């Protein structure tokens, strides 16, 4: 068989394989993308030998190498652009989801405050009016007292839900006092862990309202995650004002089981999935949220440390 025919056949086969590989790469096939770089590496290795043997015949190889590298880099840039677009779309979806959740929380808080609680107060007053009529009946008095206690408990629970759901209070009482109130609420509502707050902030630091609300949500979620998942004995919340950098640096630390040991939800989703939302919230106010073990040398209770910072500039 003629050697030139064999050479031509091999060249045609390689060209067809290259074109097919190129099409698959642009359609997103990862194997094809890696193979493009394999082609480039092969030509780089082969190029010195072709140049040494015959500079004229090596010209097509040089052009092929340049073209392949160009296509590979172009495809890589396109892939990065698509990834960035995908990430940006994800961020927009999360932002919209957060907005809807916040609006829903406001609605629930408003309905409880304006509709449910007033009716509970009216019921309590009506039961107080009923008390004189049953005071001579021990059994009826006992039932009435039980109903009054249940009603008082329901009223207390709805007030706790309102406190937890409302975030617009930051505007009226200030960021620092809102965080103090949040920690007091969790301390009263949950038996454990102990929550310690340390800060050097004024009562009403000069923070943009939207930034303050977002930072408040991140801190609230961090504390709640530690309470719910970490099995910690103590949670420490630190807020430090860095006047030189005009930043507030936040650190939430617990001495619990750490992120890897946390249980999964009934749907099989890791309990720390909300951390993605926290990172996006931190990103929205120009900060980076970092999560790492608080005590890496402690295998059983490595704990978790959440840190982020945000600007006090308006």
PDB file of N, CA, C and O in Angstrom, residues 231-308:
ATOM      1  N   UNK A 231     -25.399  21.403  69.016  1.00  0.00           N
ATOM      2  CA  UNK A 231     -25.366  20.784  70.348  1.00  0.00           C
ATOM      3  C   UNK A 231     -24.277  21.438  71.217  1.00  0.00           C
ATOM      4  O   UNK A 231     -23.565  20.779  71.971  1.00  0.00           O
ATOM      5  N   UNK A 232     -24.174  22.758  71.087  1.00  0.00           N
ATOM      6  CA  UNK A 232     -23.136  23.508  71.798  1.00  0.00           C
ATOM      7  C   UNK A 232     -23.582  23.849  73.217  1.00  0.00           C
ATOM      8  O   UNK A 232     -24.781  23.920  73.517  1.00  0.00           O
ATOM      9  N   UNK A 233     -22.605  24.073  74.072  1.00  0.00           N
ATOM     10  CA  UNK A 233     -22.868  24.537  75.434  1.00  0.00           C
ATOM     11  C   UNK A 233     -22.805  26.059  75.517  1.00  0.00           C
ATOM     12  O   UNK A 233     -23.433  26.658  76.376  1.00  0.00           O
ATOM     13  N   UNK A 234     -22.034  26.647  74.602  1.00  0.00           N
ATOM     14  CA  UNK A 234     -21.898  28.107  74.627  1.00  0.00           C
ATOM     15  C   UNK A 234     -21.727  28.646  73.206  1.00  0.00           C
ATOM     16  O   UNK A 234     -21.059  28.051  72.373  1.00  0.00           O
ATOM     17  N   UNK A 235     -22.358  29.786  72.979  1.00  0.00           N
ATOM     18  CA  UNK A 235     -22.208  30.524  71.731  1.00  0.00           C
ATOM     19  C   UNK A 235     -21.682  31.909  72.085  1.00  0.00           C
ATOM     20  O   UNK A 235     -22.207  32.570  72.981  1.00  0.00           O
ATOM     21  N   UNK A 236     -20.657  32.314  71.371  1.00  0.00           N
ATOM     22  CA  UNK A 236     -20.063  33.634  71.604  1.00  0.00           C
ATOM     23  C   UNK A 236     -20.263  34.495  70.366  1.00  0.00           C
ATOM     24  O   UNK A 236     -19.937  34.086  69.252  1.00  0.00           O
ATOM     25  N   UNK A 237     -20.814  35.699  70.582  1.00  0.00           N
ATOM     26  CA  UNK A 237     -21.028  36.654  69.487  1.00  0.00           C
ATOM     27  C   UNK A 237     -20.165  37.881  69.756  1.00  0.00           C
ATOM     28  O   UNK A 237     -20.295  38.514  70.805  1.00  0.00           O
ATOM     29  N   UNK A 238     -19.296  38.184  68.799  1.00  0.00           N
ATOM     30  CA  UNK A 238     -18.393  39.326  68.946  1.00  0.00           C
ATOM     31  C   UNK A 238     -18.620  40.298  67.801  1.00  0.00           C
ATOM     32  O   UNK A 238     -18.644  39.900  66.635  1.00  0.00           O
ATOM     33  N   UNK A 239     -18.809  41.572  68.126  1.00  0.00           N
ATOM     34  CA  UNK A 239     -18.955  42.626  67.120  1.00  0.00           C
ATOM     35  C   UNK A 239     -17.970  43.738  67.472  1.00  0.00           C
ATOM     36  O   UNK A 239     -18.103  44.374  68.519  1.00  0.00           O
ATOM     37  N   UNK A 240     -16.981  43.938  66.631  1.00  0.00           N
ATOM     38  CA  UNK A 240     -15.931  44.913  66.899  1.00  0.00           C
ATOM     39  C   UNK A 240     -15.944  46.005  65.828  1.00  0.00           C
ATOM     40  O   UNK A 240     -15.922  45.708  64.625  1.00  0.00           O
ATOM     41  N   UNK A 241     -15.960  47.244  66.282  1.00  0.00           N
ATOM     42  CA  UNK A 241     -15.898  48.378  65.370  1.00  0.00           C
ATOM     43  C   UNK A 241     -14.445  48.722  65.092  1.00  0.00           C
ATOM     44  O   UNK A 241     -13.686  49.061  66.006  1.00  0.00           O
ATOM     45  N   UNK A 242     -14.035  48.616  63.844  1.00  0.00           N
ATOM     46  CA  UNK A 242     -12.696  49.002  63.414  1.00  0.00           C
ATOM     47  C   UNK A 242     -12.806  50.402  62.815  1.00  0.00           C
ATOM     48  O   UNK A 242     -13.167  50.567  61.649  1.00  0.00           O
ATOM     49  N   UNK A 243     -12.529  51.412  63.622  1.00  0.00           N
ATOM     50  CA  UNK A 243     -12.740  52.789  63.194  1.00  0.00           C
ATOM     51  C   UNK A 243     -11.807  53.191  62.063  1.00  0.00           C
ATOM     52  O   UNK A 243     -12.181  53.974  61.182  1.00  0.00           O
ATOM     53  N   UNK A 244     -10.577  52.651  62.072  1.00  0.00           N
ATOM     54  CA  UNK A 244      -9.615  53.005  61.029  1.00  0.00           C
ATOM     55  C   UNK A 244     -10.098  52.543  59.654  1.00  0.00           C
ATOM     56  O   UNK A 244     -10.041  53.287  58.680  1.00  0.00           O
ATOM     57  N   UNK A 245     -10.579  51.299  59.579  1.00  0.00           N
ATOM     58  CA  UNK A 245     -11.069  50.756  58.314  1.00  0.00           C
ATOM     59  C   UNK A 245     -12.549  51.045  58.094  1.00  0.00           C
ATOM     60  O   UNK A 245     -13.091  50.741  57.028  1.00  0.00           O
ATOM     61  N   UNK A 246     -13.191  51.604  59.125  1.00  0.00           N
ATOM     62  CA  UNK A 246     -14.636  51.878  59.072  1.00  0.00           C
ATOM     63  C   UNK A 246     -15.419  50.604  58.746  1.00  0.00           C
ATOM     64  O   UNK A 246     -16.255  50.564  57.866  1.00  0.00           O
ATOM     65  N   UNK A 247     -15.081  49.569  59.490  1.00  0.00           N
ATOM     66  CA  UNK A 247     -15.730  48.265  59.346  1.00  0.00           C
ATOM     67  C   UNK A 247     -16.253  47.791  60.691  1.00  0.00           C
ATOM     68  O   UNK A 247     -15.713  48.141  61.741  1.00  0.00           O
ATOM     69  N   UNK A 248     -17.290  46.984  60.645  1.00  0.00           N
ATOM     70  CA  UNK A 248     -17.735  46.233  61.821  1.00  0.00           C
ATOM     71  C   UNK A 248     -17.421  44.772  61.543  1.00  0.00           C
ATOM     72  O   UNK A 248     -17.912  44.196  60.570  1.00  0.00           O
ATOM     73  N   UNK A 249     -16.576  44.202  62.376  1.00  0.00           N
ATOM     74  CA  UNK A 249     -16.129  42.814  62.205  1.00  0.00           C
ATOM     75  C   UNK A 249     -16.917  41.926  63.160  1.00  0.00           C
ATOM     76  O   UNK A 249     -16.930  42.152  64.368  1.00  0.00           O
ATOM     77  N   UNK A 250     -17.569  40.914  62.592  1.00  0.00           N
ATOM     78  CA  UNK A 250     -18.467  40.041  63.357  1.00  0.00           C
ATOM     79  C   UNK A 250     -17.897  38.633  63.404  1.00  0.00           C
ATOM     80  O   UNK A 250     -17.406  38.117  62.387  1.00  0.00           O
ATOM     81  N   UNK A 251     -17.980  38.007  64.567  1.00  0.00           N
ATOM     82  CA  UNK A 251     -17.543  36.619  64.710  1.00  0.00           C
ATOM     83  C   UNK A 251     -18.525  35.888  65.625  1.00  0.00           C
ATOM     84  O   UNK A 251     -18.791  36.339  66.737  1.00  0.00           O
ATOM     85  N   UNK A 252     -19.083  34.782  65.147  1.00  0.00           N
ATOM     86  CA  UNK A 252     -19.989  33.933  65.935  1.00  0.00           C
ATOM     87  C   UNK A 252     -19.310  32.582  66.108  1.00  0.00           C
ATOM     88  O   UNK A 252     -19.018  31.906  65.117  1.00  0.00           O
ATOM     89  N   UNK A 253     -19.056  32.203  67.336  1.00  0.00           N
ATOM     90  CA  UNK A 253     -18.314  30.970  67.635  1.00  0.00           C
ATOM     91  C   UNK A 253     -19.143  30.076  68.540  1.00  0.00           C
ATOM     92  O   UNK A 253     -19.767  30.560  69.494  1.00  0.00           O
ATOM     93  N   UNK A 254     -19.159  28.778  68.259  1.00  0.00           N
ATOM     94  CA  UNK A 254     -19.793  27.822  69.166  1.00  0.00           C
ATOM     95  C   UNK A 254     -18.831  26.676  69.440  1.00  0.00           C
ATOM     96  O   UNK A 254     -17.880  26.456  68.688  1.00  0.00           O
ATOM     97  N   UNK A 255     -19.085  25.941  70.519  1.00  0.00           N
ATOM     98  CA  UNK A 255     -18.212  24.820  70.905  1.00  0.00           C
ATOM     99  C   UNK A 255     -18.892  23.476  70.637  1.00  0.00           C
ATOM    100  O   UNK A 255     -18.715  22.518  71.380  1.00  0.00           O
ATOM    101  N   UNK A 256     -19.679  23.434  69.545  1.00  0.00           N
ATOM    102  CA  UNK A 256     -20.463  22.236  69.240  1.00  0.00           C
ATOM    103  C   UNK A 256     -19.727  21.213  68.391  1.00  0.00           C
ATOM    104  O   UNK A 256     -18.496  21.167  68.342  1.00  0.00           O
ATOM    105  N   UNK A 257     -20.512  20.394  67.694  1.00  0.00           N
ATOM    106  CA  UNK A 257     -19.982  19.231  66.985  1.00  0.00           C
ATOM    107  C   UNK A 257     -19.345  19.591  65.645  1.00  0.00           C
ATOM    108  O   UNK A 257     -18.700  18.752  65.015  1.00  0.00           O
ATOM    109  N   UNK A 258     -19.529  20.814  65.184  1.00  0.00           N
ATOM    110  CA  UNK A 258     -18.942  21.211  63.907  1.00  0.00           C
ATOM    111  C   UNK A 258     -19.857  20.920  62.731  1.00  0.00           C
ATOM    112  O   UNK A 258     -20.839  20.183  62.857  1.00  0.00           O
ATOM    113  N   UNK A 259     -19.533  21.473  61.578  1.00  0.00           N
ATOM    114  CA  UNK A 259     -20.401  21.349  60.401  1.00  0.00           C
ATOM    115  C   UNK A 259     -20.486  19.933  59.872  1.00  0.00           C
ATOM    116  O   UNK A 259     -21.541  19.466  59.469  1.00  0.00           O
ATOM    117  N   UNK A 260     -19.368  19.185  59.852  1.00  0.00           N
ATOM    118  CA  UNK A 260     -19.361  17.852  59.252  1.00  0.00           C
ATOM    119  C   UNK A 260     -20.232  16.869  60.015  1.00  0.00           C
ATOM    120  O   UNK A 260     -20.718  15.890  59.450  1.00  0.00           O
ATOM    121  N   UNK A 261     -20.414  17.104  61.304  1.00  0.00           N
ATOM    122  CA  UNK A 261     -21.172  16.159  62.123  1.00  0.00           C
ATOM    123  C   UNK A 261     -22.646  16.505  62.216  1.00  0.00           C
ATOM    124  O   UNK A 261     -23.400  15.780  62.842  1.00  0.00           O
ATOM    125  N   UNK A 262     -23.042  17.610  61.630  1.00  0.00           N
ATOM    126  CA  UNK A 262     -24.445  18.009  61.746  1.00  0.00           C
ATOM    127  C   UNK A 262     -25.338  17.063  60.953  1.00  0.00           C
ATOM    128  O   UNK A 262     -24.993  16.592  59.873  1.00  0.00           O
ATOM    129  N   UNK A 263     -26.526  16.852  61.495  1.00  0.00           N
ATOM    130  CA  UNK A 263     -27.465  15.917  60.871  1.00  0.00           C
ATOM    131  C   UNK A 263     -28.050  16.520  59.601  1.00  0.00           C
ATOM    132  O   UNK A 263     -27.948  17.713  59.346  1.00  0.00           O
ATOM    133  N   UNK A 264     -28.701  15.648  58.821  1.00  0.00           N
ATOM    134  CA  UNK A 264     -29.380  16.097  57.614  1.00  0.00           C
ATOM    135  C   UNK A 264     -30.858  16.288  57.903  1.00  0.00           C
ATOM    136  O   UNK A 264     -31.415  15.742  58.841  1.00  0.00           O
ATOM    137  N   UNK A 265     -31.492  17.096  57.070  1.00  0.00           N
ATOM    138  CA  UNK A 265     -32.918  17.323  57.187  1.00  0.00           C
ATOM    139  C   UNK A 265     -33.658  16.074  56.702  1.00  0.00           C
ATOM    140  O   UNK A 265     -33.079  15.206  56.051  1.00  0.00           O
ATOM    141  N   UNK A 266     -34.980  15.960  56.984  1.00  0.00           N
ATOM    142  CA  UNK A 266     -35.737  14.798  56.511  1.00  0.00           C
ATOM    143  C   UNK A 266     -35.662  14.614  55.006  1.00  0.00           C
ATOM    144  O   UNK A 266     -35.793  13.511  54.499  1.00  0.00           O
ATOM    145  N   UNK A 267     -35.430  15.705  54.266  1.00  0.00           N
ATOM    146  CA  UNK A 267     -35.351  15.594  52.804  1.00  0.00           C
ATOM    147  C   UNK A 267     -33.976  15.150  52.335  1.00  0.00           C
ATOM    148  O   UNK A 267     -33.727  15.031  51.142  1.00  0.00           O
ATOM    149  N   UNK A 268     -33.065  14.928  53.279  1.00  0.00           N
ATOM    150  CA  UNK A 268     -31.729  14.487  52.911  1.00  0.00           C
ATOM    151  C   UNK A 268     -30.776  15.616  52.589  1.00  0.00           C
ATOM    152  O   UNK A 268     -29.666  15.397  52.118  1.00  0.00           O
ATOM    153  N   UNK A 269     -31.194  16.854  52.839  1.00  0.00           N
ATOM    154  CA  UNK A 269     -30.356  18.012  52.558  1.00  0.00           C
ATOM    155  C   UNK A 269     -29.509  18.303  53.778  1.00  0.00           C
ATOM    156  O   UNK A 269     -30.003  18.270  54.895  1.00  0.00           O
ATOM    157  N   UNK A 270     -28.211  18.602  53.604  1.00  0.00           N
ATOM    158  CA  UNK A 270     -27.385  18.926  54.753  1.00  0.00           C
ATOM    159  C   UNK A 270     -27.961  20.093  55.535  1.00  0.00           C
ATOM    160  O   UNK A 270     -28.470  21.057  54.966  1.00  0.00           O
ATOM    161  N   UNK A 271     -27.869  19.993  56.877  1.00  0.00           N
ATOM    162  CA  UNK A 271     -28.471  21.018  57.725  1.00  0.00           C
ATOM    163  C   UNK A 271     -27.843  22.373  57.500  1.00  0.00           C
ATOM    164  O   UNK A 271     -28.441  23.397  57.762  1.00  0.00           O
ATOM    165  N   UNK A 272     -26.601  22.415  57.009  1.00  0.00           N
ATOM    166  CA  UNK A 272     -25.922  23.686  56.800  1.00  0.00           C
ATOM    167  C   UNK A 272     -26.166  24.303  55.437  1.00  0.00           C
ATOM    168  O   UNK A 272     -25.426  25.197  55.029  1.00  0.00           O
ATOM    169  N   UNK A 273     -27.208  23.862  54.704  1.00  0.00           N
ATOM    170  CA  UNK A 273     -27.450  24.374  53.361  1.00  0.00           C
ATOM    171  C   UNK A 273     -27.769  25.860  53.394  1.00  0.00           C
ATOM    172  O   UNK A 273     -27.520  26.582  52.435  1.00  0.00           O
ATOM    173  N   UNK A 274     -28.309  26.341  54.508  1.00  0.00           N
ATOM    174  CA  UNK A 274     -28.617  27.765  54.645  1.00  0.00           C
ATOM    175  C   UNK A 274     -27.379  28.638  54.647  1.00  0.00           C
ATOM    176  O   UNK A 274     -27.478  29.862  54.493  1.00  0.00           O
ATOM    177  N   UNK A 275     -26.200  28.029  54.810  1.00  0.00           N
ATOM    178  CA  UNK A 275     -24.958  28.791  54.793  1.00  0.00           C
ATOM    179  C   UNK A 275     -24.724  29.422  53.424  1.00  0.00           C
ATOM    180  O   UNK A 275     -24.072  30.463  53.320  1.00  0.00           O
ATOM    181  N   UNK A 276     -25.234  28.800  52.377  1.00  0.00           N
ATOM    182  CA  UNK A 276     -25.114  29.384  51.036  1.00  0.00           C
ATOM    183  C   UNK A 276     -25.835  30.727  50.999  1.00  0.00           C
ATOM    184  O   UNK A 276     -25.316  31.721  50.476  1.00  0.00           O
ATOM    185  N   UNK A 277     -27.018  30.747  51.583  1.00  0.00           N
ATOM    186  CA  UNK A 277     -27.796  31.982  51.639  1.00  0.00           C
ATOM    187  C   UNK A 277     -27.062  33.038  52.452  1.00  0.00           C
ATOM    188  O   UNK A 277     -27.031  34.219  52.084  1.00  0.00           O
ATOM    189  N   UNK A 278     -26.444  32.632  53.558  1.00  0.00           N
ATOM    190  CA  UNK A 278     -25.695  33.573  54.391  1.00  0.00           C
ATOM    191  C   UNK A 278     -24.529  34.163  53.614  1.00  0.00           C
ATOM    192  O   UNK A 278     -24.252  35.369  53.707  1.00  0.00           O
ATOM    193  N   UNK A 279     -23.834  33.338  52.844  1.00  0.00           N
ATOM    194  CA  UNK A 279     -22.713  33.834  52.045  1.00  0.00           C
ATOM    195  C   UNK A 279     -23.186  34.861  51.017  1.00  0.00           C
ATOM    196  O   UNK A 279     -22.532  35.878  50.786  1.00  0.00           O
ATOM    197  N   UNK A 280     -24.321  34.584  50.388  1.00  0.00           N
ATOM    198  CA  UNK A 280     -24.838  35.518  49.390  1.00  0.00           C
ATOM    199  C   UNK A 280     -25.271  36.831  50.034  1.00  0.00           C
ATOM    200  O   UNK A 280     -25.108  37.902  49.451  1.00  0.00           O
ATOM    201  N   UNK A 281     -25.833  36.752  51.234  1.00  0.00           N
ATOM    202  CA  UNK A 281     -26.218  37.978  51.955  1.00  0.00           C
ATOM    203  C   UNK A 281     -24.971  38.802  52.289  1.00  0.00           C
ATOM    204  O   UNK A 281     -24.973  40.031  52.155  1.00  0.00           O
ATOM    205  N   UNK A 282     -23.921  38.115  52.756  1.00  0.00           N
ATOM    206  CA  UNK A 282     -22.671  38.820  53.080  1.00  0.00           C
ATOM    207  C   UNK A 282     -22.086  39.460  51.823  1.00  0.00           C
ATOM    208  O   UNK A 282     -21.591  40.592  51.866  1.00  0.00           O
ATOM    209  N   UNK A 283     -22.143  38.745  50.716  1.00  0.00           N
ATOM    210  CA  UNK A 283     -21.641  39.273  49.448  1.00  0.00           C
ATOM    211  C   UNK A 283     -22.420  40.516  49.042  1.00  0.00           C
ATOM    212  O   UNK A 283     -21.847  41.467  48.498  1.00  0.00           O
ATOM    213  N   UNK A 284     -23.729  40.523  49.314  1.00  0.00           N
ATOM    214  CA  UNK A 284     -24.577  41.654  48.933  1.00  0.00           C
ATOM    215  C   UNK A 284     -24.198  42.941  49.658  1.00  0.00           C
ATOM    216  O   UNK A 284     -24.473  44.034  49.156  1.00  0.00           O
ATOM    217  N   UNK A 285     -23.599  42.832  50.838  1.00  0.00           N
ATOM    218  CA  UNK A 285     -23.187  44.034  51.574  1.00  0.00           C
ATOM    219  C   UNK A 285     -21.668  44.252  51.485  1.00  0.00           C
ATOM    220  O   UNK A 285     -21.084  44.953  52.310  1.00  0.00           O
ATOM    221  N   UNK A 286     -21.052  43.610  50.487  1.00  0.00           N
ATOM    222  CA  UNK A 286     -19.645  43.850  50.212  1.00  0.00           C
ATOM    223  C   UNK A 286     -18.672  43.104  51.095  1.00  0.00           C
ATOM    224  O   UNK A 286     -17.505  43.491  51.199  1.00  0.00           O
ATOM    225  N   UNK A 287     -19.109  42.037  51.738  1.00  0.00           N
ATOM    226  CA  UNK A 287     -18.230  41.268  52.616  1.00  0.00           C
ATOM    227  C   UNK A 287     -18.099  39.827  52.176  1.00  0.00           C
ATOM    228  O   UNK A 287     -18.828  39.364  51.299  1.00  0.00           O
ATOM    229  N   UNK A 288     -17.174  39.133  52.789  1.00  0.00           N
ATOM    230  CA  UNK A 288     -16.997  37.701  52.555  1.00  0.00           C
ATOM    231  C   UNK A 288     -17.256  36.960  53.862  1.00  0.00           C
ATOM    232  O   UNK A 288     -16.683  37.303  54.894  1.00  0.00           O
ATOM    233  N   UNK A 289     -18.102  35.940  53.797  1.00  0.00           N
ATOM    234  CA  UNK A 289     -18.420  35.154  54.979  1.00  0.00           C
ATOM    235  C   UNK A 289     -17.547  33.906  54.990  1.00  0.00           C
ATOM    236  O   UNK A 289     -17.533  33.149  54.018  1.00  0.00           O
ATOM    237  N   UNK A 290     -16.788  33.734  56.060  1.00  0.00           N
ATOM    238  CA  UNK A 290     -15.903  32.574  56.201  1.00  0.00           C
ATOM    239  C   UNK A 290     -16.409  31.664  57.308  1.00  0.00           C
ATOM    240  O   UNK A 290     -16.824  32.147  58.372  1.00  0.00           O
ATOM    241  N   UNK A 291     -16.347  30.358  57.061  1.00  0.00           N
ATOM    242  CA  UNK A 291     -16.801  29.361  58.027  1.00  0.00           C
ATOM    243  C   UNK A 291     -15.685  28.345  58.217  1.00  0.00           C
ATOM    244  O   UNK A 291     -15.202  27.775  57.232  1.00  0.00           O
ATOM    245  N   UNK A 292     -15.289  28.127  59.444  1.00  0.00           N
ATOM    246  CA  UNK A 292     -14.205  27.186  59.727  1.00  0.00           C
ATOM    247  C   UNK A 292     -14.373  26.631  61.140  1.00  0.00           C
ATOM    248  O   UNK A 292     -15.138  27.180  61.936  1.00  0.00           O
ATOM    249  N   UNK A 293     -13.675  25.530  61.453  1.00  0.00           N
ATOM    250  CA  UNK A 293     -13.744  24.997  62.822  1.00  0.00           C
ATOM    251  C   UNK A 293     -13.191  26.008  63.826  1.00  0.00           C
ATOM    252  O   UNK A 293     -12.185  26.666  63.575  1.00  0.00           O
ATOM    253  N   UNK A 294     -13.873  26.114  64.954  1.00  0.00           N
ATOM    254  CA  UNK A 294     -13.411  27.036  65.994  1.00  0.00           C
ATOM    255  C   UNK A 294     -12.255  26.443  66.790  1.00  0.00           C
ATOM    256  O   UNK A 294     -11.340  27.149  67.205  1.00  0.00           O
ATOM    257  N   UNK A 295     -12.325  25.122  67.002  1.00  0.00           N
ATOM    258  CA  UNK A 295     -11.291  24.424  67.774  1.00  0.00           C
ATOM    259  C   UNK A 295     -10.857  23.177  66.990  1.00  0.00           C
ATOM    260  O   UNK A 295     -11.281  22.059  67.306  1.00  0.00           O
ATOM    261  N   UNK A 296     -10.033  23.341  65.957  1.00  0.00           N
ATOM    262  CA  UNK A 296      -9.685  22.214  65.075  1.00  0.00           C
ATOM    263  C   UNK A 296      -8.959  21.080  65.775  1.00  0.00           C
ATOM    264  O   UNK A 296      -8.980  19.943  65.285  1.00  0.00           O
ATOM    265  N   UNK A 297      -8.327  21.342  66.916  1.00  0.00           N
ATOM    266  CA  UNK A 297      -7.612  20.282  67.625  1.00  0.00           C
ATOM    267  C   UNK A 297      -8.548  19.369  68.430  1.00  0.00           C
ATOM    268  O   UNK A 297      -8.130  18.304  68.893  1.00  0.00           O
ATOM    269  N   UNK A 298      -9.784  19.803  68.604  1.00  0.00           N
ATOM    270  CA  UNK A 298     -10.759  19.012  69.358  1.00  0.00           C
ATOM    271  C   UNK A 298     -11.585  18.187  68.367  1.00  0.00           C
ATOM    272  O   UNK A 298     -12.454  18.715  67.671  1.00  0.00           O
ATOM    273  N   UNK A 299     -11.306  16.899  68.272  1.00  0.00           N
ATOM    274  CA  UNK A 299     -11.949  16.049  67.264  1.00  0.00           C
ATOM    275  C   UNK A 299     -13.449  15.899  67.503  1.00  0.00           C
ATOM    276  O   UNK A 299     -14.237  15.861  66.559  1.00  0.00           O
ATOM    277  N   UNK A 300     -13.873  15.792  68.764  1.00  0.00           N
ATOM    278  CA  UNK A 300     -15.283  15.556  69.071  1.00  0.00           C
ATOM    279  C   UNK A 300     -16.106  16.842  69.013  1.00  0.00           C
ATOM    280  O   UNK A 300     -17.269  16.819  68.593  1.00  0.00           O
ATOM    281  N   UNK A 301     -15.531  17.930  69.446  1.00  0.00           N
ATOM    282  CA  UNK A 301     -16.259  19.203  69.455  1.00  0.00           C
ATOM    283  C   UNK A 301     -15.391  20.297  68.831  1.00  0.00           C
ATOM    284  O   UNK A 301     -14.907  21.197  69.536  1.00  0.00           O
ATOM    285  N   UNK A 302     -15.205  20.232  67.500  1.00  0.00           N
ATOM    286  CA  UNK A 302     -14.379  21.258  66.850  1.00  0.00           C
ATOM    287  C   UNK A 302     -15.044  22.622  66.798  1.00  0.00           C
ATOM    288  O   UNK A 302     -14.386  23.635  66.595  1.00  0.00           O
ATOM    289  N   UNK A 303     -16.367  22.629  67.006  1.00  0.00           N
ATOM    290  CA  UNK A 303     -17.086  23.894  66.974  1.00  0.00           C
ATOM    291  C   UNK A 303     -17.118  24.498  65.580  1.00  0.00           C
ATOM    292  O   UNK A 303     -16.615  23.937  64.609  1.00  0.00           O
ATOM    293  N   UNK A 304     -17.730  25.668  65.500  1.00  0.00           N
ATOM    294  CA  UNK A 304     -17.826  26.393  64.233  1.00  0.00           C
ATOM    295  C   UNK A 304     -17.599  27.874  64.491  1.00  0.00           C
ATOM    296  O   UNK A 304     -18.108  28.417  65.469  1.00  0.00           O
ATOM    297  N   UNK A 305     -16.847  28.491  63.599  1.00  0.00           N
ATOM    298  CA  UNK A 305     -16.633  29.939  63.679  1.00  0.00           C
ATOM    299  C   UNK A 305     -17.077  30.574  62.371  1.00  0.00           C
ATOM    300  O   UNK A 305     -16.592  30.222  61.299  1.00  0.00           O
ATOM    301  N   UNK A 306     -18.009  31.504  62.480  1.00  0.00           N
ATOM    302  CA  UNK A 306     -18.510  32.247  61.329  1.00  0.00           C
ATOM    303  C   UNK A 306     -18.025  33.687  61.457  1.00  0.00           C
ATOM    304  O   UNK A 306     -18.259  34.336  62.481  1.00  0.00           O
ATOM    305  N   UNK A 307     -17.342  34.174  60.440  1.00  0.00           N
ATOM    306  CA  UNK A 307     -16.841  35.545  60.475  1.00  0.00           C
ATOM    307  C   UNK A 307     -17.222  36.282  59.194  1.00  0.00           C
ATOM    308  O   UNK A 307     -17.241  35.693  58.110  1.00  0.00           O
ATOM    309  N   UNK A 308     -17.532  37.548  59.336  1.00  0.00           N
ATOM    310  CA  UNK A 308     -17.751  38.426  58.195  1.00  0.00           C
ATOM    311  C   UNK A 308     -17.620  39.867  58.676  1.00  0.00           C
ATOM    312  O   UNK A 308     -17.598  40.128  59.884  1.00  0.00           O
TER     313      UNK A 308
END
